[in-house]
Short mmCIF file of C-alpha atoms in Angstrom, two decimals:
data_model
loop_
_atom_site.label_atom_id
_atom_site.label_comp_id
_atom_site.label_asym_id
_atom_site.label_seq_id
_atom_site.Cartn_x
_atom_site.Cartn_y
_atom_site.Cartn_z
CA MET A 10 69.49 54.27 -56.74
CA LEU A 11 65.96 54.96 -57.93
CA ARG A 12 64.92 51.99 -60.05
CA ALA A 13 61.59 50.97 -61.60
CA PHE A 14 60.91 47.94 -63.76
CA VAL A 15 58.20 47.77 -66.45
CA CYS A 16 56.91 44.21 -66.50
CA LYS A 17 55.16 44.15 -69.88
CA ALA A 18 56.52 44.93 -73.33
CA LEU A 19 54.49 45.92 -76.41
CA PRO A 20 53.99 43.19 -79.06
CA ARG A 21 55.82 43.49 -82.36
CA HIS A 22 52.57 43.71 -84.32
CA PHE A 23 51.39 46.63 -82.18
CA THR A 24 50.06 49.41 -84.34
CA PRO A 25 49.31 52.75 -82.74
CA LYS A 26 45.76 53.84 -83.00
CA PRO A 27 45.06 56.79 -85.22
CA MET A 28 45.03 60.09 -83.34
CA ARG A 29 41.57 60.86 -82.03
CA LYS A 30 40.23 64.08 -83.36
CA GLU A 31 38.02 64.89 -80.37
CA THR A 32 39.43 67.06 -77.57
CA LEU A 33 39.83 65.51 -74.09
CA THR A 34 39.42 67.22 -70.79
CA LEU A 35 42.39 67.22 -68.43
CA TYR A 36 40.54 64.85 -66.12
CA GLU A 37 39.91 62.43 -69.01
CA LEU A 38 43.57 62.59 -70.04
CA ASN A 39 44.77 62.00 -66.47
CA GLN A 40 42.29 59.12 -66.16
CA MET A 41 43.86 57.52 -69.23
CA VAL A 42 47.32 57.88 -67.64
CA ARG A 43 46.00 56.28 -64.44
CA GLU A 44 44.50 53.35 -66.33
CA SER A 45 47.72 52.91 -68.36
CA LEU A 46 49.85 52.83 -65.20
CA ALA A 47 47.51 50.34 -63.60
CA ILE A 48 47.95 48.05 -66.61
CA THR A 49 51.69 48.51 -67.31
CA MET A 50 53.01 48.83 -63.69
CA PRO A 51 50.72 46.78 -61.45
CA ASP A 52 53.51 45.45 -59.16
CA GLU A 53 55.45 46.74 -56.17
CA TYR A 54 59.13 47.62 -56.58
CA TRP A 55 62.07 47.94 -54.21
CA VAL A 56 63.81 51.23 -54.85
CA GLU A 57 67.02 52.74 -53.39
CA ALA A 58 66.99 56.52 -52.95
CA GLU A 59 67.92 59.38 -50.63
CA ILE A 60 65.27 61.34 -48.74
CA SER A 61 65.76 65.01 -49.64
CA GLU A 62 62.63 66.28 -47.86
CA MET A 63 60.17 64.72 -45.44
CA ARG A 64 57.14 66.00 -43.54
CA GLU A 65 54.17 64.59 -41.66
CA VAL A 66 50.67 65.96 -42.18
CA ARG A 67 47.75 64.59 -40.17
CA GLY A 68 49.59 61.32 -39.63
CA HIS A 69 50.56 60.85 -43.31
CA CYS A 70 54.21 61.05 -44.37
CA TYR A 71 55.24 62.92 -47.52
CA MET A 72 58.72 62.42 -48.93
CA GLU A 73 60.80 63.81 -51.76
CA LEU A 74 63.21 61.19 -53.10
CA VAL A 75 66.38 61.93 -55.04
CA GLN A 76 69.21 60.01 -56.67
CA LYS A 77 72.55 61.83 -56.87
CA ASP A 78 75.50 61.45 -59.18
CA ALA A 79 78.21 59.55 -57.31
CA ILE A 80 80.93 61.86 -58.64
CA GLY A 81 79.39 65.31 -58.73
CA ASN A 82 76.68 64.78 -56.09
CA THR A 83 74.24 66.28 -58.58
CA PRO A 84 70.60 65.01 -58.59
CA VAL A 85 69.96 62.80 -61.60
CA ALA A 86 66.46 61.66 -60.65
CA LYS A 87 63.67 62.97 -58.41
CA ALA A 88 60.29 61.67 -57.32
CA SER A 89 57.58 62.18 -54.71
CA ALA A 90 56.51 59.42 -52.33
CA LYS A 91 53.72 59.07 -49.79
CA CYS A 92 53.10 56.74 -46.88
CA TRP A 93 49.52 56.71 -45.66
CA LYS A 94 48.67 57.08 -41.99
CA ASN A 95 47.72 53.46 -41.27
CA LYS A 96 50.92 52.14 -42.88
CA TRP A 97 53.20 54.91 -41.49
CA ALA A 98 52.07 54.19 -37.93
CA LEU A 99 53.56 50.69 -38.32
CA LEU A 100 56.59 51.35 -40.51
CA ARG A 101 58.05 54.28 -38.56
CA PRO A 102 58.48 52.57 -35.13
CA HIS A 103 59.64 49.38 -36.86
CA PHE A 104 62.37 51.29 -38.71
CA GLU A 105 63.50 53.27 -35.66
CA ARG A 106 63.59 50.17 -33.47
CA ASN A 107 65.72 48.20 -35.90
CA ALA A 108 67.84 50.94 -37.55
CA GLY A 109 68.55 52.80 -34.30
CA GLN A 110 67.60 56.21 -35.72
CA THR A 111 64.66 58.21 -37.05
CA LEU A 112 63.77 58.63 -40.66
CA ARG A 113 64.88 62.08 -41.75
CA ALA A 114 66.16 64.07 -44.71
CA GLY A 115 69.62 63.01 -45.82
CA LEU A 116 69.20 59.28 -45.15
CA LYS A 117 69.55 56.67 -47.85
CA VAL A 118 66.65 54.23 -47.73
CA ARG A 119 65.31 51.14 -49.47
CA LEU A 120 61.56 51.43 -50.01
CA LEU A 121 58.93 49.06 -51.35
CA VAL A 122 56.70 51.25 -53.54
CA TYR A 123 54.00 51.01 -56.12
CA ALA A 124 52.97 53.59 -58.69
CA ASP A 125 49.94 55.78 -58.10
CA PHE A 126 48.44 58.46 -60.29
CA HIS A 127 45.55 60.61 -59.15
CA GLU A 128 43.58 62.75 -61.57
CA ALA A 129 43.73 65.77 -59.22
CA TYR A 130 47.09 65.28 -57.46
CA GLY A 131 49.26 63.74 -60.15
CA PHE A 132 51.85 60.95 -59.90
CA SER A 133 53.60 59.67 -56.77
CA TRP A 134 55.08 56.48 -55.34
CA ILE A 135 53.14 54.93 -52.46
CA VAL A 136 55.38 53.42 -49.78
CA ALA A 137 54.36 49.93 -48.70
CA ASP A 138 57.47 48.94 -46.70
CA ILE A 139 60.89 50.21 -45.53
CA ASP A 140 63.99 48.05 -45.14
CA PRO A 141 65.80 49.20 -41.92
CA THR A 142 68.76 46.88 -42.52
CA TYR A 143 69.69 48.79 -45.67
CA THR A 144 69.89 52.13 -43.85
CA LEU A 145 71.72 50.51 -40.98
CA GLY A 146 74.30 49.14 -43.41
CA ASP A 147 74.62 52.50 -45.14
CA MET A 148 75.29 54.28 -41.83
CA ALA A 149 77.84 51.64 -40.94
CA ARG A 150 79.58 52.26 -44.24
CA LYS A 151 79.57 55.99 -43.53
CA ARG A 152 81.08 55.42 -40.10
CA LEU A 153 83.82 53.25 -41.57
CA GLU A 154 84.57 55.91 -44.18
CA ILE A 155 84.75 58.64 -41.54
CA VAL A 156 87.07 56.48 -39.40
CA ARG A 157 89.26 55.81 -42.43
CA MET A 158 89.54 59.54 -43.19
CA LEU A 159 90.37 60.38 -39.56
CA LYS A 160 93.09 57.75 -39.47
CA GLN A 161 94.43 58.99 -42.78
CA GLN A 162 94.66 62.51 -41.30
CA GLY A 163 96.50 61.10 -38.29
CA VAL A 164 94.01 62.51 -35.75
CA PHE A 165 91.99 59.40 -34.83
CA ASP A 166 94.04 58.60 -31.69
CA LEU A 167 95.02 62.15 -30.63
CA GLN A 168 92.59 62.19 -27.70
CA LYS A 169 93.93 58.84 -26.44
CA GLU A 170 97.36 60.46 -26.06
CA LEU A 171 96.00 62.96 -23.50
CA SER A 172 95.64 62.30 -19.79
CA LEU A 173 93.33 63.55 -17.09
CA PRO A 174 95.00 66.02 -14.71
CA LEU A 175 95.42 64.68 -11.18
CA PHE A 176 93.00 67.25 -9.81
CA THR A 177 90.28 67.11 -12.46
CA GLN A 178 87.60 69.25 -10.83
CA ARG A 179 86.68 71.94 -13.38
CA VAL A 180 84.24 70.26 -15.76
CA ALA A 181 82.74 71.70 -18.95
CA VAL A 182 79.56 69.82 -19.88
CA ILE A 183 77.99 69.80 -23.34
CA SER A 184 74.38 68.69 -23.09
CA SER A 185 70.79 69.79 -23.29
CA GLU A 186 69.73 71.71 -20.19
CA GLN A 187 66.46 69.78 -20.03
CA ALA A 188 68.09 66.38 -20.52
CA ALA A 189 67.48 63.98 -17.66
CA GLY A 190 71.00 62.65 -18.16
CA TYR A 191 72.50 66.04 -17.27
CA GLY A 192 70.56 66.10 -14.01
CA ASP A 193 71.76 62.57 -13.18
CA PHE A 194 75.33 63.55 -14.00
CA TYR A 195 75.19 66.71 -11.86
CA ARG A 196 73.67 64.95 -8.83
CA HIS A 197 76.03 61.98 -8.99
CA LEU A 198 79.03 64.31 -9.29
CA HIS A 199 78.11 66.54 -6.33
CA GLU A 200 76.58 63.91 -4.05
CA ASN A 201 79.60 61.60 -4.07
CA ASP A 202 80.54 59.52 -1.04
CA TRP A 203 83.94 61.18 -0.78
CA HIS A 204 82.42 64.69 -0.47
CA LEU A 205 84.74 65.83 -3.26
CA HIS A 206 84.12 69.25 -4.79
CA PHE A 207 83.59 69.78 -8.53
CA SER A 208 82.94 72.93 -10.51
CA VAL A 209 80.53 72.27 -13.39
CA GLN A 210 79.53 74.64 -16.20
CA LEU A 211 76.95 73.67 -18.78
CA PHE A 212 77.30 74.59 -22.46
CA THR A 213 73.88 73.89 -23.94
CA ALA A 214 73.63 72.07 -27.26
CA THR A 215 71.15 70.14 -29.32
CA MET A 216 71.69 66.44 -28.63
CA GLN A 217 69.42 64.85 -31.22
CA GLY A 218 68.31 65.54 -34.75
CA GLU A 219 70.01 67.46 -37.53
CA GLY A 220 71.33 70.27 -35.31
CA VAL A 221 73.70 68.04 -33.29
CA GLU A 222 76.82 68.65 -35.40
CA ARG A 223 76.54 72.45 -35.60
CA SER A 224 75.40 72.86 -31.98
CA VAL A 225 78.09 70.67 -30.38
CA ILE A 226 80.87 72.26 -32.46
CA ALA A 227 79.66 75.71 -31.36
CA ALA A 228 79.83 74.55 -27.72
CA LEU A 229 83.37 73.23 -28.23
CA ASP A 230 84.39 76.58 -29.73
CA ALA A 231 82.98 78.39 -26.70
CA ILE A 232 84.94 76.13 -24.34
CA ASN A 233 88.10 76.57 -26.40
CA GLU A 234 87.92 80.34 -25.85
CA ARG A 235 88.14 79.67 -22.07
CA LEU A 236 90.50 76.72 -22.25
CA THR A 237 92.40 77.53 -19.04
CA ASP A 238 89.16 77.49 -17.00
CA PHE A 239 88.56 73.74 -17.43
CA ASP A 240 90.29 70.40 -16.92
CA VAL A 241 87.99 68.12 -18.92
CA VAL A 242 85.01 68.20 -21.30
CA VAL A 243 82.05 65.84 -20.92
CA ILE A 244 79.53 65.30 -23.72
CA ILE A 245 76.40 63.60 -22.36
CA ARG A 246 73.01 62.91 -23.79
CA GLY A 247 70.93 60.55 -21.68
CA GLY A 248 67.20 60.71 -21.32
CA GLY A 249 66.43 61.02 -25.04
CA ALA A 250 65.46 58.44 -27.61
CA THR A 251 68.29 56.10 -28.48
CA SER A 252 67.06 56.06 -32.07
CA ASP A 253 68.42 59.46 -33.07
CA LEU A 254 72.19 59.21 -32.77
CA SER A 255 73.25 59.74 -36.36
CA GLY A 256 74.28 63.33 -35.58
CA PHE A 257 77.27 61.96 -33.67
CA ASP A 258 78.54 60.14 -36.79
CA SER A 259 79.83 63.36 -38.36
CA LEU A 260 83.26 64.00 -39.84
CA PRO A 261 83.45 67.73 -38.88
CA LEU A 262 82.33 66.94 -35.33
CA ALA A 263 84.79 64.04 -35.04
CA GLU A 264 87.63 66.27 -36.31
CA ASN A 265 86.80 68.92 -33.72
CA VAL A 266 86.74 66.38 -30.91
CA ALA A 267 89.90 64.58 -32.05
CA ASN A 268 91.89 67.84 -32.23
CA PHE A 269 90.52 69.33 -29.00
CA PRO A 270 93.34 70.08 -26.49
CA LEU A 271 91.39 68.90 -23.41
CA PRO A 272 90.34 65.28 -22.73
CA ILE A 273 86.75 64.65 -23.84
CA ILE A 274 84.57 62.01 -22.17
CA THR A 275 81.42 60.88 -23.98
CA GLY A 276 78.39 59.49 -22.23
CA ILE A 277 75.81 59.58 -24.98
CA GLY A 278 73.75 56.80 -23.44
CA HIS A 279 73.62 53.93 -25.92
CA ASP A 280 75.14 50.47 -25.76
CA ARG A 281 74.40 48.77 -29.01
CA ASP A 282 76.32 50.98 -31.44
CA GLU A 283 79.49 52.97 -30.94
CA SER A 284 79.36 56.33 -32.70
CA VAL A 285 82.37 57.93 -34.37
CA LEU A 286 82.32 60.53 -31.59
CA ASP A 287 82.80 57.71 -29.06
CA MET A 288 85.67 56.27 -31.09
CA VAL A 289 87.74 59.47 -31.20
CA SER A 290 87.02 60.69 -27.67
CA PHE A 291 89.45 60.30 -24.76
CA ARG A 292 87.11 57.90 -22.97
CA ARG A 293 83.69 56.48 -23.79
CA VAL A 294 81.22 55.50 -21.06
CA LYS A 295 77.71 54.14 -21.40
CA THR A 296 75.69 56.74 -19.52
CA PRO A 297 76.00 60.25 -18.03
CA THR A 298 76.02 58.69 -14.57
CA ALA A 299 78.99 56.54 -15.60
CA ALA A 300 80.80 59.70 -16.78
CA ALA A 301 80.27 61.29 -13.36
CA ALA A 302 81.41 58.07 -11.66
CA LEU A 303 84.59 58.11 -13.77
CA LEU A 304 85.46 61.66 -12.66
CA VAL A 305 84.64 60.92 -9.01
CA GLU A 306 86.74 57.76 -9.09
CA HIS A 307 89.67 59.58 -10.71
CA LEU A 308 89.63 62.41 -8.15
CA ALA A 309 89.13 59.89 -5.32
CA GLU A 310 92.24 58.03 -6.47
CA THR A 311 94.15 61.32 -6.44
CA TYR A 312 92.81 62.08 -2.96
CA GLN A 313 93.83 58.61 -1.81
CA ARG A 314 97.31 59.12 -3.24
CA VAL A 315 97.60 62.41 -1.36
CA THR A 316 96.34 60.77 1.86
CA ASP A 317 98.78 57.86 1.46
CA ALA A 318 101.62 60.30 0.83
CA GLN A 319 100.60 62.29 3.91
CA GLU A 320 100.58 59.17 6.07
CA GLU A 321 103.94 58.13 4.66
CA MET A 322 105.38 61.58 5.41
CA VAL A 323 104.09 61.43 8.99
CA HIS A 324 105.56 57.96 9.43
CA LEU A 325 108.93 59.05 8.04
CA LEU A 326 108.91 62.17 10.21
CA GLN A 327 108.13 60.16 13.32
CA ARG A 328 110.89 57.70 12.50
CA ARG A 329 113.36 60.52 11.88
CA MET A 330 112.38 62.21 15.15
CA GLU A 331 112.93 58.95 17.03
CA LEU A 332 116.37 58.56 15.47
CA GLU A 333 117.24 62.13 16.37
CA ARG A 334 116.01 61.60 19.94
CA ILE A 335 118.31 58.57 20.29
CA ARG A 336 121.16 60.55 18.78
CA LEU A 337 120.59 63.44 21.21
CA ALA A 338 120.48 61.00 24.12
CA ARG A 339 123.82 59.57 23.10
CA LEU A 340 125.27 63.04 22.69
CA ALA A 341 123.93 64.00 26.13
CA GLU A 342 125.86 61.10 27.64
CA LYS A 343 129.05 62.38 26.03
CA VAL A 344 128.53 66.03 26.97
CA PRO A 345 130.17 65.91 30.48
CA MET A 346 133.30 64.21 29.17
CA LEU A 347 133.44 66.47 26.15
CA PHE A 348 132.85 69.54 28.30
CA SER A 349 135.72 68.58 30.61
CA LEU A 350 138.00 68.06 27.64
CA VAL A 351 136.95 71.32 26.02
CA ARG A 352 137.37 73.24 29.33
CA THR A 353 140.89 71.88 29.79
CA ARG A 354 141.81 72.83 26.26
CA GLN A 355 140.32 76.30 26.61
CA GLU A 356 142.05 76.91 29.94
CA LYS A 357 145.38 75.97 28.40
CA ARG A 358 144.63 78.20 25.46
CA PHE A 359 143.82 81.15 27.74
CA GLU A 360 147.04 80.63 29.71
CA ASN A 361 149.07 80.65 26.50
CA MET A 362 147.29 83.78 25.33
CA ALA A 363 147.91 85.55 28.66
CA LEU A 364 151.63 84.64 28.55
CA ARG A 365 151.92 85.92 24.99
CA MET A 366 150.16 89.14 25.96
CA ARG A 367 152.51 89.75 28.92
CA ASN A 368 155.56 89.13 26.73
CA ALA A 369 154.19 91.39 24.01
CA MET A 370 153.47 94.19 26.50
CA ALA A 371 156.97 93.95 27.98
CA THR A 372 158.59 94.07 24.55
CA THR A 373 156.45 97.06 23.52
CA LEU A 374 157.29 98.97 26.70
CA GLN A 375 161.00 98.39 26.18
CA ARG A 376 160.81 99.66 22.61
CA GLN A 377 158.87 102.78 23.62
CA ASP A 378 161.31 103.48 26.45
CA LEU A 379 164.26 103.35 24.08
CA ARG A 380 162.39 105.64 21.65
CA LEU A 381 161.74 108.20 24.42
CA GLN A 382 165.41 108.17 25.41
CA ARG A 383 166.48 108.83 21.83
CA LEU A 384 163.90 111.65 21.53
CA THR A 385 165.12 113.19 24.82
CA LEU A 386 168.72 113.24 23.57
CA ALA A 387 167.73 114.70 20.18
CA LEU A 388 165.33 117.35 21.57
CA PRO A 389 167.85 120.24 22.35
CA THR A 390 169.55 119.97 18.99
CA GLN A 391 166.27 119.81 17.15
CA ALA A 392 164.86 122.80 19.09
CA GLU A 393 167.95 124.93 18.32
CA ARG A 394 167.67 124.05 14.63
CA LEU A 395 164.00 124.99 14.53
CA LEU A 396 164.66 128.36 16.27
CA THR A 397 167.43 129.26 13.81
CA LYS A 398 165.18 128.43 10.89
CA ALA A 399 162.31 130.46 12.30
CA THR A 400 164.55 133.49 12.97
CA HIS A 401 165.81 133.48 9.39
CA ARG A 402 162.24 133.26 8.04
CA LEU A 403 161.17 136.26 10.16
CA GLU A 404 164.06 138.35 8.82
CA LEU A 405 162.99 137.58 5.26
CA LEU A 406 159.38 138.50 6.01
CA GLY A 407 160.53 141.83 7.53
CA GLN A 408 162.46 142.73 4.42
CA THR A 409 159.46 141.87 2.24
CA ILE A 410 157.17 144.08 4.31
CA LYS A 411 159.57 147.03 4.10
CA SER A 412 159.77 146.72 0.31
CA HIS A 413 155.97 146.99 0.05
CA ASP A 414 155.59 150.02 2.40
CA PRO A 415 153.49 152.78 0.53
CA ALA A 416 155.52 155.52 2.20
CA LEU A 417 158.56 154.26 0.38
CA LEU A 418 156.70 154.57 -2.94
CA LEU A 419 155.44 158.07 -2.11
CA SER A 420 158.97 159.16 -1.24
CA LYS A 421 160.00 158.25 -4.75
CA GLY A 422 157.43 160.68 -6.27
CA TYR A 423 154.50 158.29 -6.72
CA SER A 424 150.95 159.17 -5.60
CA ILE A 425 147.80 157.18 -4.73
CA THR A 426 144.33 158.28 -5.94
CA THR A 427 141.24 157.05 -4.09
CA LEU A 428 137.48 157.37 -4.57
CA GLY A 429 135.39 156.73 -1.54
CA GLY A 430 138.38 155.19 0.23
CA LYS A 431 139.08 152.74 -2.63
CA VAL A 432 142.17 152.95 -4.86
CA VAL A 433 141.41 154.10 -8.42
CA ARG A 434 143.25 151.93 -10.94
CA ASN A 435 141.26 152.74 -14.13
CA ALA A 436 140.17 156.20 -15.28
CA ASN A 437 137.09 154.68 -16.92
CA ASP A 438 135.77 153.85 -13.44
CA LEU A 439 135.37 157.62 -12.74
CA GLN A 440 132.28 159.66 -13.61
CA LYS A 441 131.68 163.38 -13.91
CA GLY A 442 131.29 165.03 -10.49
CA ASP A 443 133.18 162.31 -8.58
CA VAL A 444 135.46 163.70 -5.82
CA ILE A 445 138.80 161.95 -5.79
CA VAL A 446 141.65 162.25 -3.25
CA THR A 447 145.31 162.11 -4.29
CA GLN A 448 147.78 161.05 -1.57
CA LEU A 449 151.28 162.58 -1.94
CA GLN A 450 154.43 162.09 0.20
CA LYS A 451 153.39 165.16 2.10
CA GLY A 452 149.72 166.02 2.12
CA LYS A 453 146.53 165.18 0.17
CA VAL A 454 144.85 166.86 -2.81
CA LYS A 455 141.05 166.68 -3.52
CA SER A 456 139.85 166.98 -7.10
CA VAL A 457 136.44 166.95 -8.87
CA VAL A 458 136.11 165.03 -12.12
CA GLU A 459 134.70 167.11 -15.04
#
């Protein structure tokens, strides 16, 4: 809240001076304002405000302060402030060292200021001191509010419910390509004592300043489009100033991390404060190297489990083979006795089969002999019957042939007409000029069709 306190009040008997009739120059008027401010506001004042703009020019810091409506977030007061080079050189590192972040637009601050009016440059507040504990407390309140909202949405612990795959080897890294922490992470991951193999792909992002939220979310979106290509996501910072971590205390960024389907490990590289991003991630480690050590240790444990299982399988197989060897030895001792028993049984079985076969053959021969005798007795009678039947059938065929003899038909006055040796049955089949032959009982007649 931007607050200023006027220390002196006008006496009751104060009577305004009559308006001067002469015309003042702008410089004279501004000089009067300067003198009035020097008299009425000679003290320094602590003021609470938000930095809306900030820039450094030749070592001096220029700020635009604003107070916003708590409900509508609408500015209700604005003012300019300056911090001169000699004072800024002391206040800036002091603030960053104690608040754990840099002064930037968007921060709420508590400033010790005094009024200054210059005839040429107008009015501004001159910054004499900055309270880092106020900003630190404000950021803590923001973190608590973000955590409260995440818990209210039910997403705060979603990452904790995930688990690292046994073979976590495909790693998506979100970091700055030039960050020393990324180099440490990469070397530690690939130069491990177990000689384990990892596949690492870097998704570059801004890891300090105002672009952290937008940049890291964009990297997460890019990873999400290739979700099946990775087992885990690692967000590392390392190598930068530990004073600029406010970008990781962001509600949109925390929501993206909390709802991400892959486990996310954070190694932002600070010990004193835990960011909201650390709170919602699957696992938080102190440094990028510690993140690499976590992945190496996890895969080494999996490798050890596989090795132990392999040794156990070999042991079980050897034990089973020994048991089977003993069993075979015992069976080998029983083979001669069992073979003798089996041979006796099989010999008896063959004898029984041979006896049954001889009996069956004798019975079959007797039956066939009786059948041949019956056929021999029945053969003359059957042959005589077949001859009689065949003779009768031949007589019938002879009569049928005689009834179809053409000579018989011709003797009754019928005739047969042919064309080219074929019998003519339909007059429509004849054409003009065709020569037809008519067969009579006695003789043939040739005719030409007209």
